[in-house]
Amino acid sequence: MGRLIVVSNRVQAPGDAGVGSAGGLAMALAAALREHSGLWFGWSGQTSEAFTGKVTTRRVGAVNVATIDLDEQDRQEYYNGYANKTLWPLFHHRTDLASYERSFDAGYARVNERFAAALAPLVARDDMIWVHDYHLIPLARELRKRGVRNRIGFFLHIPWPSRRVLTSLPRHQELVEALLDYDLIGFQTVDSREAFQGYVTDTLGGAVSAAGDVELLGRRTRIGAFPIGIDVEDFRQAAASATAQTVHKRMRRSMTGRKMILGVDRLDYSKGLEERFLAYEQFLADNADQIENVFFLQIATLSRDEVEAYQDLRARLDAVSGRINGAYATIDWVPLRYVNRSYRRDELAGVYRAAHVGLVTPLRDGMNLVAKEYVAAQDPDDPGVLILSQFAGAAEQMDAALIVNPFSREDVAEAIRRGLVMPKAERVVRWRELMDGVEAQGVSLWRDDFLMALLEPRSGGGAPAEPPSPFGERLPSGYATA
Ligand code: GDG
């Protein structure tokens, strides 16, 4: 078996500065590659004045990292544009926030071509290629055009939208057809997989085989649901570290006997932060006995702050949090601690453990790793309660949580109360069930299941089965790691 080549928009290898504050995808890929010798390819995050296509390589642990710089136009049209202003809102069912601009389409196509042109010469004959997320849907098509015949799999970290929503995207058909050039397409949930299959049958006129694969124009593409998990062992170590323990003690001291409700998210409209603040306000209004006995800590790391919708959300959150504190705070109690900075992973583990309630209420989310991390960080003898949105992919697996509708303030307010007063015996039973699931479905299983499915024999799908690669068995000379 050849190497594993992972491709994602940004590359943030284990040990790189900023890893951990970069979101779920970076965390998962860092964990997946840790034990695999392989190559991680993507954008450096830097822009140069003119695009050069020069590949920079370095070695981080067992992983070779190869990156290219993009130019400023790429950043605006591909990254801020098509990825974050078109596909992200659309796939999260926020058609009201989605922008459709032809320059974005052009930027998206151009960057996928640039990725393919830079990557193709690095691919050896037996390598498997695993492409991640919505930034790179057309990448397999571009690689195929350049003669790459290797197995190429695609995993979507965010939800696949319903058919009606997707058809509001100009040229949606082209986008989905390009996706069918992969050998295997993985989704987080059964719900997303079914939505995709529904689009292929109802909009494209394709078929779904008994095994769930999709067939269109004589081509078969394998489809699967591969729910992502966390690296439980790594997280346990983080939670047991001296830093986590210090933070935990510090948190407990600052709580002065009050119970803590905790939210940890990137500052993103899909995470339902504004609705969550309003639900907490409702909880305070409904539960006079809880005033001064609880507080809510929301860590909301800034994200995509060049995009207007994120700037608007930030301004609204500033206003709502200010209003809640203005109305309810006393001289020695702040009901809502709202923090925009990001924390180290081990610090975060200590904060999770100190929280009586983990509040995870996205309006729509591919999976949501915070829910799993919160569970993994708990004290087995005295665990906290997870409140989880029915619209997080994680809800397909974590039904021992208190499942809520994040659009209903009253539902969420009630669940907060229930979580805070839940007897220990019930907390332990629920937590045990959740923890068994988190342990059984960790990130290694996700990676192994996906890669095993990718290695299954082809049956007429993906690329025509005709090696050899034009680049032979070895990396081209000149490909060196620093
Ligand atoms: C996408 C999908 C899917 C957050 N703040 C800090 C910090 N984080 C870490 C968390 C967690 C990660 O970021 C967030 O992961 P999520 O899964 O919750 O969400 P997205 O970033 O939207 O991820 C999502 C995921 O991809 C994986 O497939 O689950 O549905 O949207 O790991 O801990 N980490 C640190 N400091 C912070 O302040 N160190």
Coordinates of C-alpha atoms and ligand atoms in Angstrom, one line a residue:
M1 CA 0.0 0.0 0.0
G2 CA 1.3 3.5 -0.9
R3 CA 1.1 6.6 1.2
L4 CA -1.9 8.4 2.4
I5 CA -2.2 11.9 0.9
V6 CA -4.5 14.1 2.8
V7 CA -5.7 17.3 1.0
S8 CA -7.5 20.1 2.8
N9 CA -7.9 23.8 2.2
R10 CA -5.6 24.7 5.0
V11 CA -2.8 22.6 6.4
Q12 CA -2.2 22.8 10.1
A13 CA 0.0 19.9 11.2
P14 CA 0.3 18.8 14.8
G15 CA 2.7 21.1 16.5
D16 CA 2.0 24.1 14.2
A17 CA 1.2 27.3 15.9
G18 CA -2.5 27.8 16.3
V19 CA -3.5 24.2 15.9
G20 CA -6.4 23.6 18.2
S21 CA -8.0 26.9 17.7
A22 CA -8.5 26.2 14.1
G23 CA -11.7 24.2 14.3
G24 CA -12.8 20.6 14.1
L25 CA -11.4 19.7 10.8
A26 CA -7.8 20.6 11.6
M27 CA -8.1 18.7 14.9
A28 CA -9.4 15.6 13.3
L29 CA -6.8 15.5 10.5
A30 CA -4.0 16.1 12.8
A31 CA -5.2 13.1 14.9
A32 CA -5.8 11.0 11.8
L33 CA -2.3 11.6 10.3
R34 CA -0.5 11.2 13.6
E35 CA 0.0 7.5 13.2
H36 CA 0.1 7.4 9.4
S37 CA 3.2 8.3 7.5
G38 CA 1.9 10.4 4.7
L39 CA 1.6 13.7 3.0
W40 CA -0.7 16.5 3.9
F41 CA -1.2 19.0 1.1
G42 CA -3.1 22.3 1.1
W43 CA -2.9 26.1 1.2
S44 CA -0.3 27.6 3.4
G45 CA -2.8 30.3 4.5
Q46 CA -0.4 32.9 3.0
T47 CA -0.9 35.0 -0.1
S48 CA 1.8 36.1 -2.5
E49 CA 1.5 39.1 -4.9
A50 CA 1.4 36.8 -8.0
F51 CA 0.6 33.1 -7.9
T52 CA 3.7 31.0 -8.4
G53 CA 2.5 27.4 -7.9
K54 CA 5.7 26.7 -5.9
V55 CA 5.3 23.9 -3.5
T56 CA 7.0 24.3 -0.1
T57 CA 7.6 21.1 1.8
R58 CA 8.6 20.4 5.4
R59 CA 8.4 17.5 7.8
V60 CA 6.3 17.5 11.0
G61 CA 6.8 14.3 13.0
A62 CA 5.9 11.4 10.6
V63 CA 4.0 13.7 8.3
N64 CA 5.4 15.4 5.2
V65 CA 3.6 18.7 4.7
A66 CA 3.4 20.4 1.3
T67 CA 1.8 23.7 0.8
I68 CA 1.2 26.4 -1.8
D69 CA 0.5 30.0 -1.4
L70 CA -2.5 31.6 -3.2
D71 CA -2.8 35.1 -4.4
E72 CA -5.1 37.8 -3.0
Q73 CA -7.8 37.3 -5.6
D74 CA -7.9 33.6 -4.8
R75 CA -8.4 34.4 -1.2
Q76 CA -11.3 36.7 -1.8
E77 CA -13.0 34.7 -4.5
Y78 CA -12.3 31.2 -3.5
Y79 CA -11.9 31.2 0.3
N80 CA -13.9 34.2 1.5
G81 CA -16.1 34.0 -1.6
Y82 CA -17.3 30.6 -2.8
A83 CA -16.3 28.6 0.2
N84 CA -17.4 30.9 3.0
K85 CA -20.0 33.1 1.4
T86 CA -21.7 30.6 -0.9
L87 CA -21.3 27.0 0.1
W88 CA -21.0 27.3 3.9
P89 CA -24.2 29.3 4.4
L90 CA -26.1 27.2 1.7
F91 CA -25.0 23.9 3.2
H92 CA -26.1 25.1 6.6
H93 CA -29.5 26.1 5.2
R94 CA -28.9 29.8 5.4
T95 CA -29.9 30.8 1.9
D96 CA -30.5 34.3 3.3
L97 CA -26.8 34.7 3.9
A98 CA -25.6 33.0 0.7
S99 CA -24.0 35.1 -2.1
Y100 CA -24.0 34.0 -5.6
E101 CA -21.4 35.8 -7.6
R102 CA -19.8 34.5 -10.8
S103 CA -16.4 35.8 -9.8
F104 CA -16.7 33.4 -6.8
D105 CA -17.4 30.4 -9.1
A106 CA -14.4 31.4 -11.2
G107 CA -12.1 31.7 -8.2
Y108 CA -13.3 28.3 -6.9
A109 CA -12.6 26.6 -10.2
R110 CA -9.2 28.3 -10.5
V111 CA -8.0 27.4 -7.1
N112 CA -9.1 23.7 -7.5
E113 CA -7.1 23.7 -10.8
R114 CA -4.1 25.2 -9.0
F115 CA -4.3 22.6 -6.3
A116 CA -4.5 19.8 -8.8
A117 CA -1.6 21.2 -10.9
A118 CA 0.6 21.4 -7.8
L119 CA -0.4 18.1 -6.3
A120 CA -0.4 15.8 -9.4
P121 CA 3.4 15.7 -9.7
L122 CA 3.7 14.6 -6.1
V123 CA 1.4 11.6 -6.4
A124 CA 3.1 8.2 -6.6
R125 CA 1.4 5.2 -8.2
D126 CA 0.1 3.5 -5.1
D127 CA -0.9 6.5 -3.1
M128 CA -4.4 7.0 -1.8
I129 CA -5.7 10.5 -1.8
W130 CA -8.2 11.7 0.7
V131 CA -9.7 15.1 0.0
H132 CA -11.5 17.1 2.7
D133 CA -14.5 19.4 2.7
Y134 CA -16.5 21.7 0.6
H135 CA -13.6 23.9 -0.5
L136 CA -12.3 21.1 -2.8
I137 CA -15.4 19.4 -4.4
P138 CA -14.0 19.6 -8.0
L139 CA -10.5 18.5 -7.1
A140 CA -10.8 14.9 -8.2
R141 CA -12.1 16.0 -11.6
E142 CA -9.1 18.3 -12.0
L143 CA -6.7 15.5 -10.9
R144 CA -8.3 13.0 -13.3
K145 CA -7.8 15.6 -16.1
R146 CA -4.1 15.5 -15.2
G147 CA -3.8 11.8 -15.5
V148 CA -4.1 10.8 -11.8
R149 CA -5.8 7.4 -11.7
N150 CA -5.3 6.7 -8.0
R151 CA -8.0 6.0 -5.5
I152 CA -9.5 9.4 -4.5
G153 CA -11.9 9.7 -1.6
F154 CA -13.8 12.8 -0.4
F155 CA -15.2 13.5 3.1
L156 CA -17.7 16.3 3.7
H157 CA -17.3 17.7 7.3
I158 CA -20.5 19.8 7.0
P159 CA -24.0 18.7 6.4
W160 CA -25.3 17.9 2.9
P161 CA -28.2 20.3 2.2
S162 CA -31.7 19.2 1.3
R163 CA -32.5 19.0 -2.4
R164 CA -34.7 22.1 -2.5
V165 CA -32.0 24.2 -0.8
L166 CA -29.2 22.9 -3.0
T167 CA -31.1 23.7 -6.2
S168 CA -31.0 27.4 -5.3
L169 CA -27.3 27.3 -6.1
P170 CA -26.6 28.3 -9.7
R171 CA -24.9 25.4 -11.5
H172 CA -25.6 23.0 -8.7
Q173 CA -25.6 20.1 -11.2
E174 CA -22.1 20.8 -12.3
L175 CA -20.9 20.8 -8.7
V176 CA -22.5 17.5 -7.9
E177 CA -21.4 15.8 -11.1
A178 CA -17.8 16.8 -10.3
L179 CA -18.2 15.1 -7.0
L180 CA -19.0 11.8 -8.7
D181 CA -15.4 11.7 -10.0
Y182 CA -14.3 10.5 -6.5
D183 CA -14.2 6.8 -5.8
L184 CA -15.9 7.3 -2.4
I185 CA -17.9 10.1 -0.9
G186 CA -18.2 10.1 2.9
F187 CA -20.8 12.0 4.9
Q188 CA -21.0 12.6 8.6
T189 CA -24.6 11.2 9.0
V190 CA -27.2 9.0 7.5
D191 CA -29.3 12.1 7.1
S192 CA -26.7 13.7 4.8
R193 CA -26.1 10.5 2.9
E194 CA -29.8 10.2 2.2
A195 CA -30.1 13.8 1.1
F196 CA -27.3 13.3 -1.3
Q197 CA -28.8 10.1 -2.7
G198 CA -32.1 11.9 -3.0
Y199 CA -30.5 14.7 -5.1
V200 CA -28.8 12.2 -7.4
T201 CA -32.1 10.3 -8.1
D202 CA -34.6 13.2 -8.1
T203 CA -32.5 15.9 -9.8
L204 CA -29.9 14.2 -11.8
G205 CA -32.0 11.1 -12.8
G206 CA -29.4 8.7 -11.4
A207 CA -30.0 5.5 -9.4
V208 CA -29.1 4.2 -6.0
S209 CA -27.9 0.6 -5.8
A210 CA -28.9 -1.8 -3.1
A211 CA -25.6 -1.1 -1.3
G212 CA -26.4 2.6 -1.4
D213 CA -23.9 3.6 -4.1
V214 CA -25.0 6.1 -6.7
E215 CA -25.0 5.4 -10.4
L216 CA -25.2 8.0 -13.1
L217 CA -24.3 7.7 -16.8
G218 CA -22.7 4.3 -16.4
R219 CA -20.5 5.4 -13.6
R220 CA -20.8 4.1 -10.0
T221 CA -19.6 6.1 -7.0
R222 CA -19.5 4.6 -3.5
I223 CA -21.3 6.6 -0.7
G224 CA -21.1 6.1 3.0
A225 CA -21.8 7.7 6.4
F226 CA -18.7 7.9 8.5
P227 CA -19.4 9.8 11.7
I228 CA -16.2 11.5 12.9
G229 CA -15.0 11.2 16.5
I230 CA -12.4 12.6 18.7
D231 CA -9.0 11.2 19.7
V232 CA -10.2 10.0 23.0
E233 CA -6.8 8.9 24.4
D234 CA -5.2 12.2 23.4
F235 CA -8.0 14.1 24.9
R236 CA -7.8 12.1 28.1
Q237 CA -4.2 13.0 28.4
A238 CA -5.0 16.6 27.8
A239 CA -7.6 16.4 30.6
A240 CA -5.2 14.7 33.0
S241 CA -2.4 17.2 32.3
A242 CA -1.0 19.5 34.9
T243 CA -2.3 22.5 32.9
A244 CA -5.8 21.1 32.8
Q245 CA -5.8 20.5 36.5
T246 CA -4.5 24.0 37.3
V247 CA -7.2 25.5 35.0
H248 CA -9.9 23.3 36.6
K249 CA -8.9 24.4 40.1
R250 CA -8.8 28.0 39.0
M251 CA -12.2 27.7 37.4
R252 CA -13.7 26.1 40.5
R253 CA -12.3 28.8 42.7
S254 CA -13.8 31.5 40.5
M255 CA -17.1 29.7 40.6
T256 CA -17.5 30.4 44.3
G257 CA -19.9 27.5 44.7
R258 CA -22.0 28.5 41.7
K259 CA -22.9 26.0 38.9
M260 CA -21.4 26.6 35.5
I261 CA -23.1 26.2 32.1
L262 CA -20.5 26.1 29.3
G263 CA -20.5 26.7 25.5
V264 CA -17.4 26.4 23.3
D265 CA -17.7 27.3 19.6
R266 CA -16.1 29.1 16.8
L267 CA -18.0 32.4 16.4
D268 CA -20.2 31.2 13.6
Y269 CA -23.9 31.7 12.8
S270 CA -24.4 27.9 12.3
K271 CA -23.6 27.4 16.0
G272 CA -26.8 29.1 17.2
L273 CA -25.0 31.4 19.7
E274 CA -27.5 34.2 19.5
E275 CA -30.4 31.8 20.0
R276 CA -28.5 30.3 22.9
F277 CA -27.9 33.6 24.6
L278 CA -31.6 34.4 24.3
A279 CA -32.5 30.9 25.7
Y280 CA -30.3 31.6 28.7
E281 CA -32.0 35.0 29.1
Q282 CA -35.3 33.1 29.1
F283 CA -33.9 30.7 31.7
L284 CA -33.0 33.6 34.0
A285 CA -36.4 35.1 33.5
D286 CA -38.2 31.8 34.3
N287 CA -36.0 30.6 37.2
A288 CA -35.8 33.2 40.0
D289 CA -34.4 30.6 42.3
Q290 CA -31.3 30.1 40.1
I291 CA -30.3 33.8 40.0
E292 CA -26.8 34.2 41.4
N293 CA -26.5 30.4 41.7
V294 CA -25.4 29.8 38.2
F295 CA -23.5 31.5 35.4
F296 CA -23.0 30.8 31.7
L297 CA -19.4 30.8 30.2
Q298 CA -19.4 31.1 26.5
I299 CA -16.0 30.8 24.8
A300 CA -16.5 31.9 21.2
T301 CA -13.2 32.0 19.2
L302 CA -13.2 34.5 16.4
S303 CA -13.5 33.0 13.0
R304 CA -13.7 34.2 9.4
D305 CA -13.8 37.8 10.5
E306 CA -13.3 39.2 7.0
V307 CA -16.8 38.0 6.1
E308 CA -19.6 40.5 6.8
A309 CA -22.0 38.0 8.2
Y310 CA -19.5 37.1 10.9
Q311 CA -18.9 40.7 11.8
D312 CA -22.6 41.3 12.0
L313 CA -23.1 38.3 14.3
R314 CA -20.3 39.5 16.5
A315 CA -21.9 42.9 16.9
R316 CA -25.2 41.2 17.8
L317 CA -23.6 38.9 20.3
D318 CA -21.9 41.9 21.9
A319 CA -25.2 43.7 22.2
V320 CA -27.2 40.7 23.5
S321 CA -24.6 39.7 26.1
G322 CA -24.3 43.3 27.2
R323 CA -28.1 43.5 27.6
I324 CA -28.3 40.3 29.6
N325 CA -25.5 41.3 32.0
G326 CA -27.0 44.9 32.3
A327 CA -30.3 43.5 33.2
Y328 CA -29.3 40.7 35.6
A329 CA -25.8 41.3 37.0
T330 CA -25.3 42.2 40.6
I331 CA -22.3 43.8 42.3
D332 CA -20.7 40.4 42.7
W333 CA -22.3 38.2 40.1
V334 CA -22.0 38.3 36.3
P335 CA -24.6 35.9 34.7
L336 CA -22.9 35.6 31.3
R337 CA -19.1 35.5 30.9
Y338 CA -18.6 35.9 27.1
V339 CA -15.0 35.4 25.9
N340 CA -13.7 35.9 22.4
R341 CA -10.2 34.6 22.9
S342 CA -9.1 31.0 22.2
Y343 CA -7.5 28.6 24.7
R344 CA -5.1 25.8 24.5
R345 CA -6.5 22.3 24.2
D346 CA -5.4 21.2 27.7
E347 CA -6.8 24.5 29.2
L348 CA -10.0 23.8 27.5
A349 CA -10.2 20.3 28.9
G350 CA -9.9 21.7 32.4
V351 CA -12.8 24.1 31.7
Y352 CA -15.0 21.4 30.3
R353 CA -14.5 19.3 33.4
A354 CA -15.6 22.1 35.7
A355 CA -18.9 22.7 33.9
H356 CA -22.1 21.2 35.2
V357 CA -23.9 21.6 31.9
G358 CA -22.4 21.5 28.4
L359 CA -24.6 23.6 26.1
V360 CA -24.1 22.5 22.5
T361 CA -27.0 24.0 20.4
P362 CA -26.0 24.5 16.8
L363 CA -28.8 25.3 14.3
R364 CA -27.1 22.9 11.9
D365 CA -23.8 21.1 12.2
G366 CA -22.0 18.3 10.4
M367 CA -21.1 16.5 13.6
N368 CA -19.9 18.8 16.4
L369 CA -16.8 17.6 18.2
V370 CA -17.3 19.9 21.3
A371 CA -20.1 17.6 22.4
K372 CA -17.8 14.6 22.4
E373 CA -14.9 16.5 24.0
Y374 CA -17.2 17.7 26.8
V375 CA -18.3 14.1 27.5
A376 CA -14.7 12.8 27.4
A377 CA -13.5 15.4 29.9
Q378 CA -16.0 14.6 32.7
D379 CA -15.4 13.1 36.1
P380 CA -16.9 9.6 35.8
D381 CA -18.1 9.8 39.4
D382 CA -19.7 13.2 39.1
P383 CA -20.2 14.0 35.5
G384 CA -21.9 17.1 34.0
V385 CA -25.0 17.0 31.7
L386 CA -24.7 17.4 27.9
I387 CA -27.5 19.4 26.2
L388 CA -27.4 18.8 22.5
S389 CA -29.2 20.2 19.5
Q390 CA -31.3 17.8 17.5
F391 CA -29.6 19.4 14.4
A392 CA -26.0 18.5 15.3
G393 CA -24.9 15.4 13.4
A394 CA -23.7 14.1 16.8
A395 CA -27.4 13.8 17.8
E396 CA -27.6 10.7 15.6
Q397 CA -25.3 9.0 18.0
M398 CA -25.7 10.8 21.4
D399 CA -29.3 10.3 22.3
A400 CA -28.4 9.9 26.0
A401 CA -27.9 13.7 26.0
L402 CA -30.8 16.1 26.7
I403 CA -31.8 16.6 23.1
V404 CA -33.3 20.1 22.3
N405 CA -34.7 22.2 19.5
P406 CA -32.2 25.1 19.5
F407 CA -34.8 27.4 17.8
S408 CA -37.1 27.1 20.9
R409 CA -35.9 29.3 23.7
E410 CA -38.3 27.7 26.1
D411 CA -37.1 24.1 25.2
V412 CA -33.5 25.1 25.8
A413 CA -34.3 27.0 29.0
E414 CA -36.2 24.0 30.4
A415 CA -33.3 21.7 29.5
I416 CA -30.8 24.0 31.3
R417 CA -32.9 23.8 34.4
R418 CA -33.2 20.0 34.1
G419 CA -29.5 19.6 33.6
L420 CA -28.7 21.7 36.6
V421 CA -31.0 19.8 39.0
M422 CA -30.5 16.3 37.6
P423 CA -29.7 13.8 40.3
K424 CA -26.3 12.3 40.3
A425 CA -27.5 8.7 39.6
E426 CA -29.2 9.8 36.3
R427 CA -26.1 11.9 35.3
V428 CA -23.9 9.0 35.7
V429 CA -26.1 6.6 33.7
R430 CA -26.5 9.1 30.9
W431 CA -22.8 10.0 30.9
R432 CA -21.7 6.3 30.8
E433 CA -23.8 5.7 27.7
L434 CA -22.5 8.8 26.0
M435 CA -18.9 7.9 26.9
D436 CA -19.2 4.4 25.6
G437 CA -20.3 5.8 22.3
V438 CA -17.5 8.4 22.2
E439 CA -14.9 5.7 23.0
A440 CA -16.3 3.2 20.5
Q441 CA -16.5 5.7 17.7
G442 CA -13.2 7.6 17.9
V443 CA -11.2 9.3 15.2
S444 CA -9.1 6.2 14.4
L445 CA -12.2 4.2 13.6
W446 CA -13.5 7.0 11.4
R447 CA -10.2 7.1 9.5
D448 CA -9.9 3.3 9.2
D449 CA -13.5 2.8 8.1
F450 CA -13.1 5.5 5.5
L451 CA -9.8 4.3 4.1
M452 CA -10.9 0.6 4.1
A453 CA -13.9 1.6 2.1
L454 CA -11.7 3.6 -0.3
L455 CA -9.5 0.5 -0.8
E456 CA -12.4 -1.8 -1.7
P457 CA -12.2 -3.0 -5.3
R458 CA -13.6 -0.6 -7.9
S459 CA -16.8 -1.5 -9.6
G460 CA -16.9 0.8 -12.6
G461 CA -16.9 4.0 -10.5
G462 CA -14.6 7.0 -9.9
A463 CA -11.8 7.0 -12.4
P464 CA -11.3 4.5 -15.3
A465 CA -9.2 1.7 -13.7
E466 CA -6.1 2.2 -15.7
P467 CA -2.8 2.8 -13.9
P468 CA 0.1 3.5 -14.2
S469 CA 0.5 7.0 -13.0
P470 CA 2.5 9.1 -15.3
F471 CA 4.8 9.8 -12.4
G472 CA 5.8 6.2 -11.7
E473 CA 6.2 4.6 -8.4
R474 CA 8.4 7.2 -6.8
L475 CA 8.2 10.8 -6.0
P476 CA 9.8 13.1 -8.6
S477 CA 13.3 14.0 -7.7
G478 CA 13.4 17.4 -6.3
Y479 CA 10.6 16.5 -3.9
A480 CA 12.4 16.7 -0.6
T481 CA 11.3 17.4 2.9
A482 CA 12.8 20.0 5.0
Ligands
GDG1 C1 -16.3 21.2 11.3 C2 -17.8 21.0 11.2 C3 -17.5 18.8 12.4 C4 -12.9 25.6 19.7 N1 -12.5 26.7 20.4 C5 -11.3 26.4 20.8 C6 -10.9 25.2 20.3 N2 -12.0 24.7 19.6 C7 -12.0 23.4 19.0 C8 -12.9 22.4 19.7 C9 -13.2 21.4 18.7 C10 -13.2 22.3 17.4 O1 -12.5 23.5 17.7 C11 -14.5 22.7 16.9 O2 -15.1 21.5 16.3 P1 -16.6 21.4 15.9 O3 -16.8 20.0 15.4 O4 -17.4 21.7 17.1 O5 -16.9 22.5 14.8 P2 -16.3 23.1 13.4 O6 -15.1 23.9 13.7 O7 -17.4 23.9 12.7 O8 -15.9 21.8 12.5 C12 -18.3 20.1 12.4 C13 -16.0 19.1 12.3 O9 -15.7 19.9 11.2 C14 -15.2 17.8 12.2 O10 -15.6 17.1 11.1 O11 -17.7 18.2 13.6 O12 -19.7 19.8 12.3 O13 -18.6 22.2 11.1 O14 -12.2 20.4 18.6 O15 -12.2 21.9 20.8 N3 -9.8 24.6 20.6 C15 -8.9 25.2 21.3 N4 -9.1 26.5 21.8 C16 -10.3 27.1 21.6 O16 -10.5 28.2 22.1 N5 -7.7 24.6 21.6

